[in-house]
Every structure is written in structure tokens, then in C-alpha cells.
Amino acid sequence: MIHHTRSKMASSTSNNGSQPSKAEIARERTLPSISGKNKTRGNCDAKNISIHDRIQQYPGEELSIKDGKLFCLACREIVSTKKSILTTHLASKKHGNGKDKLKKSKLKDQTIMEAFRAADRTQKDSTLPITERAYRLEVVEEFLRAGIPIGKIDMLRSLLEKNGQRLTASAHLGQYISIVLKQEVERIKNELTLPGQTGMTRDVSMIFDGSTRQGEAIAVILRFLDDNWSIIQRLVRIDICSKSVNADDLAQVLNQCLSVDYGVKANSLLAAMRDGASVNQAALDRIAFIFPKMLNVVCFSHTLDNIGNHLVIPTLLEFGSIWIRLFRQSYKAKLLWKDLTGQRIRSYSETRWWSKWEVYKQILLQFGDIERFLIEAEAANVGPQLLPQLQAIFLDPERVINLKLELAITIDVGEHFVKATYYLEGDGPLVLSCYEKLHVVAQACQAPQFPNVRAVAAAIAEENPAQNVAALEQQAKACVQPAIDWFLRKFNVQLYNTVLAFKAARYMCPVSVQWLKPTQHSVEILRHFPFLDDDGIINGLKAELP
């Protein structure tokens, strides 16, 4: 009887379709099937020669025996002992790359062992075999490289010990972090050293920044070119301070990092980039006499991002703040918006450039869905404290007009700044193209186009004939004029010399120089780079002109 009742309930549930709908993250997980003939690796072995003899025929190819099969250490796979198949495998690019990686790994292991031999004998595990200590160090290093807390090693210990090496608790493995740090510093110092020139370092540029959200975190990054002219970027220091630092403290951190820790020579620091905080400028002023060839660069991306602070959009700021808080505090609001519109709500991040502008853009594009969302949210009791504040704005016709105009003008003007900001935060040779991006933004500010404003103003006038399209457009433009004026004043006056230096840097691009056609006078502008402010260098460049 009970079994029959349960069967009816299950059948009824299935027929009524009352099972909860699955989220997007839920999916069927099945292993892909393999069709056709497939044989296990190593089953096509030669019958008339032993594995040991085959290994002897190919010395130096990193071959060994594993579970009675021929195993390639470089590729980490079982291979056939048939000569034709094995020869093809050893000649492959994959095998060659694997041998190179294995060689580097052996050199790394040798360096680790040498470090342990020279290390302090008072460490807790100093009596263990060096190979075992080296394995523990390698595990800690890989966890740190992957950004995984070493506390997770305890959960994976049984898996990591399958290699025949014994680990210990993560609390004891923490002592290897200092050794990993020392090795990383030595690796970076070797990268910075010019090959064949004792005591000389490569030319570098420095990027440093700090965060004051919780205490002070100071990060220092070096950029330089290797022997293959590839741009290398290395995090060389990160300090966590209990409180904000002043200019003297920051200057001491920078000088110790460059001069003491990594031995960067006085004439090797060619540029330093930072944001516009006054403490950063003061710190660079204090170390300028140590590094006289340094170009002081204010980060253009930070500067462009600050333009949003000069927009006069009070209604949008009020609405946007409540809107962001509603979806940050209520997951039900996110689900309701997704069900109504089919689109995910854009999230806001305090650390992401122009994140609020991206939220505003979605509000503009889906403005017609907001009123329906507010009605549904009230019925579903979503955000009972914040929802009335949004409804109050929508019940005031004048504030709705202001909101629409401020949204439209913010999106129209912000488009150029957003694209330039994200482009200039890249890791490529931006010195050759930076000026072009800034010039495009400057032109957009001097001859602006407002397609969204025009469309919104026309729609408002159509709904309310008492409104004038031209007056609405002027009202919207007044919201962004202070931001435009600030940008033009910042880049045409305050940062004029820096922008001029980047303008002249285009002459170093073999493509751009063909159409720029530099003159004797334009080459002189390169003196804005302190490391090029030399008569011999400038006269030599002038001599190359056609």
C-alpha cells in the first residue's frame, strides 16, 4: 500500500511538471565517448627486442621503464617499442619541447638542493634527505604560483604523496615560503642582469601603487625587455602596512627595492608610473637624484577614470546608488530581473574602472523594463526598504526626465573615455600608440556627438509637447561640460610635457615614422625623455633623417 502510494506521488509529480527548474550552472556531466578502434598505449610493442635494449639504442632521449612498459619521461606517456613508431615520436616537436622542460626542471632541482645545502641547519626538517625537502619546497611553490592557500595541502596530502615522497602538515610547510621568496628574488635578479656585462642591469621601468582600503598595500612592478625583445613584467615587492605611509616612507621602500634588493643601477631606471596621489609625486621627487634618467609618468588610465567624478548628474547618482544596493543585497532581485528581461544584471565593483558606467549603460538600454520590474518586485516583496526610494523617483515626472537625460549624456560622453581607459591599461608597447588614443578622446571632447541625448530628448518631447528638444539637449550637455573642461585642462596644461613626450615616442615605431615624417625640430621633442636628453643621441637621430 505504501509502495503504491509513493509510486502514485512520483507519477503525479512527474506529470504535473512541478520539479524545480535547474539553474544555468546545473548541467549533465558525462564523459565523452570514443568511437572507432583504439588500442591501449604500449600494446604495439616489438617482440624481438627487450625494452632495456631499446633504451640503450636511444641514449639521452629520456626513456625509462614503468610498469613493464617503455615510458618517455619528457612527454610523460607510455610509447611503443617498435622502432618506426619510436623514431617518429622522438623526432616530434612535442618530445623536443618536453626534453627542454625536463632539462630546466633538473637545473631547478639542482638549484634547490644547493640552496638547502647552504641553508641554516637549525630548520626543523634539516635532518631529512635533501630530495624530500626539495619535493616539499616544490609543492609549496606550485601552490603559491597557482594562488592556492597552502592550508589546502592537508586535504590533498594523500594525492601528493603518491609520488613516493612524504609531506608534513601545512603549518610546518609554511617555513618554505621564505626559501621560495629568496629563490624568486634571485631569479628576477638574474633576469635583470645584462649577459656578459658584470655589474650592469637592464633598462627598466617601474609601476607602483598603493591601496588604502584596509591599511596600506604597496605593490612595485618592473617592466623590461629580454634578449628576444619580449616585454617582461615582474612583481618585485608587495608590502602590507598597518597604516598609510608618507612620502619619506614610500621613497625608502622604492629605493630599497630598486637599489638594494635588485641592484638596479642609477641610469637603468628609465620611467616610473603611478597614479596622481600627492604622496607618490613627493616620493619620486625624493629619489629623483638617485635615478636621474627617470621619466615621471602619471597613469593615464587612472586620470581618465577620475573624469567620472566631475560629471554633474545628481539624479542619476541617487538612482544608481539605490539600484546597485538593491541588487547587491537581494539575490531575489537578481533572479526577478533575469526572469523579466532575460538579461543578467550588471554588477558593480569598487575596484574596477568605469564599473558604475557599465551599470548605467544597462539601465539606459533596458530603461523600459524598469517600471515593470518595480511593480513585480513590490508584489514579490523584494527589497522592501530600497524599492520605495526607486518608486519615488519614477513617480516624479521631472526627476524621470532628468534621469533619462543624465543617463543618455553619461553614456554618450563616457564611451570614449571607457575605451581609452581599458586600452591604456594593457601590457603591450603602449608608448608607441598612447598619444593616438588620447588624441582621439580630445577630438571627441572638442567636437562631441550625442546620439543618445538626441533620441531621448526627441522621445520626451513627443510624450510631452510642452518640452523643447533643443532645451533638453542643452540641459544634458551642461551635465558633462565640467568633466570635458577638466579633461582638456588636465592633458593640455598639467600633463602637457608628458603627453608631448608620448607624442614624440611615435618616431620610434618603424611603421608610424613613415607617415609622421619627423623634422629636426620634432626630434628635439624627444628630450622630454630624460634618458634621451643628450646631444650625442639627438644629433645622431637627426643625422638619420632623410
mmCIF file with all atom_site columns, C-alpha atoms in Angstrom, residues 192 194 199-206 222 254-255 257-260 262-272 284 287-295 530-532:
data_model
loop_
_atom_site.group_PDB
_atom_site.id
_atom_site.type_symbol
_atom_site.label_atom_id
_atom_site.label_alt_id
_atom_site.label_comp_id
_atom_site.label_asym_id
_atom_site.label_entity_id
_atom_site.label_seq_id
_atom_site.pdbx_PDB_ins_code
_atom_site.Cartn_x
_atom_site.Cartn_y
_atom_site.Cartn_z
_atom_site.occupancy
_atom_site.B_iso_or_equiv
_atom_site.pdbx_formal_charge
_atom_site.auth_seq_id
_atom_site.auth_comp_id
_atom_site.auth_asym_id
_atom_site.auth_atom_id
_atom_site.pdbx_PDB_model_num
ATOM 1  C CA . LEU A 1 192 ? 67.727 41.870 -14.809 1.00 0.00 ? 192 LEU A CA 1
ATOM 2  C CA . LEU A 1 194 ? 72.847 42.044 -18.681 1.00 0.00 ? 194 LEU A CA 1
ATOM 3  C CA . GLY A 1 199 ? 77.575 44.655 -12.614 1.00 0.00 ? 199 GLY A CA 1
ATOM 4  C CA . MET A 1 200 ? 75.238 46.081 -15.276 1.00 0.00 ? 200 MET A CA 1
ATOM 5  C CA . THR A 1 201 ? 71.444 45.765 -15.231 1.00 0.00 ? 201 THR A CA 1
ATOM 6  C CA . ARG A 1 202 ? 68.875 46.039 -17.980 1.00 0.00 ? 202 ARG A CA 1
ATOM 7  C CA . ASP A 1 203 ? 66.961 49.257 -18.531 1.00 0.00 ? 203 ASP A CA 1
ATOM 8  C CA . VAL A 1 204 ? 63.680 49.032 -16.609 1.00 0.00 ? 204 VAL A CA 1
ATOM 9  C CA . SER A 1 205 ? 60.513 50.988 -15.949 1.00 0.00 ? 205 SER A CA 1
ATOM 10 C CA . MET A 1 206 ? 58.687 50.866 -12.640 1.00 0.00 ? 206 MET A CA 1
ATOM 11 C CA . LEU A 1 222 ? 59.248 46.218 -13.030 1.00 0.00 ? 222 LEU A CA 1
ATOM 12 C CA . LEU A 1 254 ? 61.165 52.261 -3.570  1.00 0.00 ? 254 LEU A CA 1
ATOM 13 C CA . ASN A 1 255 ? 64.875 52.957 -3.114  1.00 0.00 ? 255 ASN A CA 1
ATOM 14 C CA . CYS A 1 257 ? 63.546 47.687 -3.594  1.00 0.00 ? 257 CYS A CA 1
ATOM 15 C CA . LEU A 1 258 ? 65.439 49.026 -6.613  1.00 0.00 ? 258 LEU A CA 1
ATOM 16 C CA . SER A 1 259 ? 68.931 49.736 -5.298  1.00 0.00 ? 259 SER A CA 1
ATOM 17 C CA . VAL A 1 260 ? 69.337 47.171 -2.528  1.00 0.00 ? 260 VAL A CA 1
ATOM 18 C CA . TYR A 1 262 ? 67.544 44.063 -7.062  1.00 0.00 ? 262 TYR A CA 1
ATOM 19 C CA . GLY A 1 263 ? 70.640 46.177 -7.693  1.00 0.00 ? 263 GLY A CA 1
ATOM 20 C CA . VAL A 1 264 ? 69.092 48.411 -10.374 1.00 0.00 ? 264 VAL A CA 1
ATOM 21 C CA . LYS A 1 265 ? 71.746 50.916 -11.440 1.00 0.00 ? 265 LYS A CA 1
ATOM 22 C CA . ALA A 1 266 ? 71.174 54.678 -11.308 1.00 0.00 ? 266 ALA A CA 1
ATOM 23 C CA . ASN A 1 267 ? 70.905 55.153 -15.084 1.00 0.00 ? 267 ASN A CA 1
ATOM 24 C CA . SER A 1 268 ? 68.851 51.986 -15.639 1.00 0.00 ? 268 SER A CA 1
ATOM 25 C CA . LEU A 1 269 ? 65.525 53.268 -14.298 1.00 0.00 ? 269 LEU A CA 1
ATOM 26 C CA . LEU A 1 270 ? 64.030 54.977 -17.344 1.00 0.00 ? 270 LEU A CA 1
ATOM 27 C CA . ALA A 1 271 ? 60.460 55.629 -16.178 1.00 0.00 ? 271 ALA A CA 1
ATOM 28 C CA . ALA A 1 272 ? 58.208 55.424 -13.145 1.00 0.00 ? 272 ALA A CA 1
ATOM 29 C CA . LEU A 1 284 ? 59.544 60.271 -6.715  1.00 0.00 ? 284 LEU A CA 1
ATOM 30 C CA . ILE A 1 287 ? 64.542 59.537 -5.284  1.00 0.00 ? 287 ILE A CA 1
ATOM 31 C CA . ALA A 1 288 ? 64.988 61.585 -8.477  1.00 0.00 ? 288 ALA A CA 1
ATOM 32 C CA . PHE A 1 289 ? 68.611 62.413 -7.590  1.00 0.00 ? 289 PHE A CA 1
ATOM 33 C CA . ILE A 1 290 ? 69.377 58.679 -7.285  1.00 0.00 ? 290 ILE A CA 1
ATOM 34 C CA . PHE A 1 291 ? 67.778 57.861 -10.654 1.00 0.00 ? 291 PHE A CA 1
ATOM 35 C CA . PRO A 1 292 ? 68.364 60.975 -12.805 1.00 0.00 ? 292 PRO A CA 1
ATOM 36 C CA . LYS A 1 293 ? 67.214 59.384 -16.091 1.00 0.00 ? 293 LYS A CA 1
ATOM 37 C CA . MET A 1 294 ? 63.710 58.628 -14.805 1.00 0.00 ? 294 MET A CA 1
ATOM 38 C CA . LEU A 1 295 ? 60.614 59.925 -16.624 1.00 0.00 ? 295 LEU A CA 1
ATOM 39 C CA . PRO A 1 530 ? 65.430 62.317 -19.570 1.00 0.00 ? 530 PRO A CA 1
ATOM 40 C CA . PHE A 1 531 ? 67.357 59.281 -20.825 1.00 0.00 ? 531 PHE A CA 1
ATOM 41 C CA . LEU A 1 532 ? 67.336 60.759 -24.363 1.00 0.00 ? 532 LEU A CA 1
#
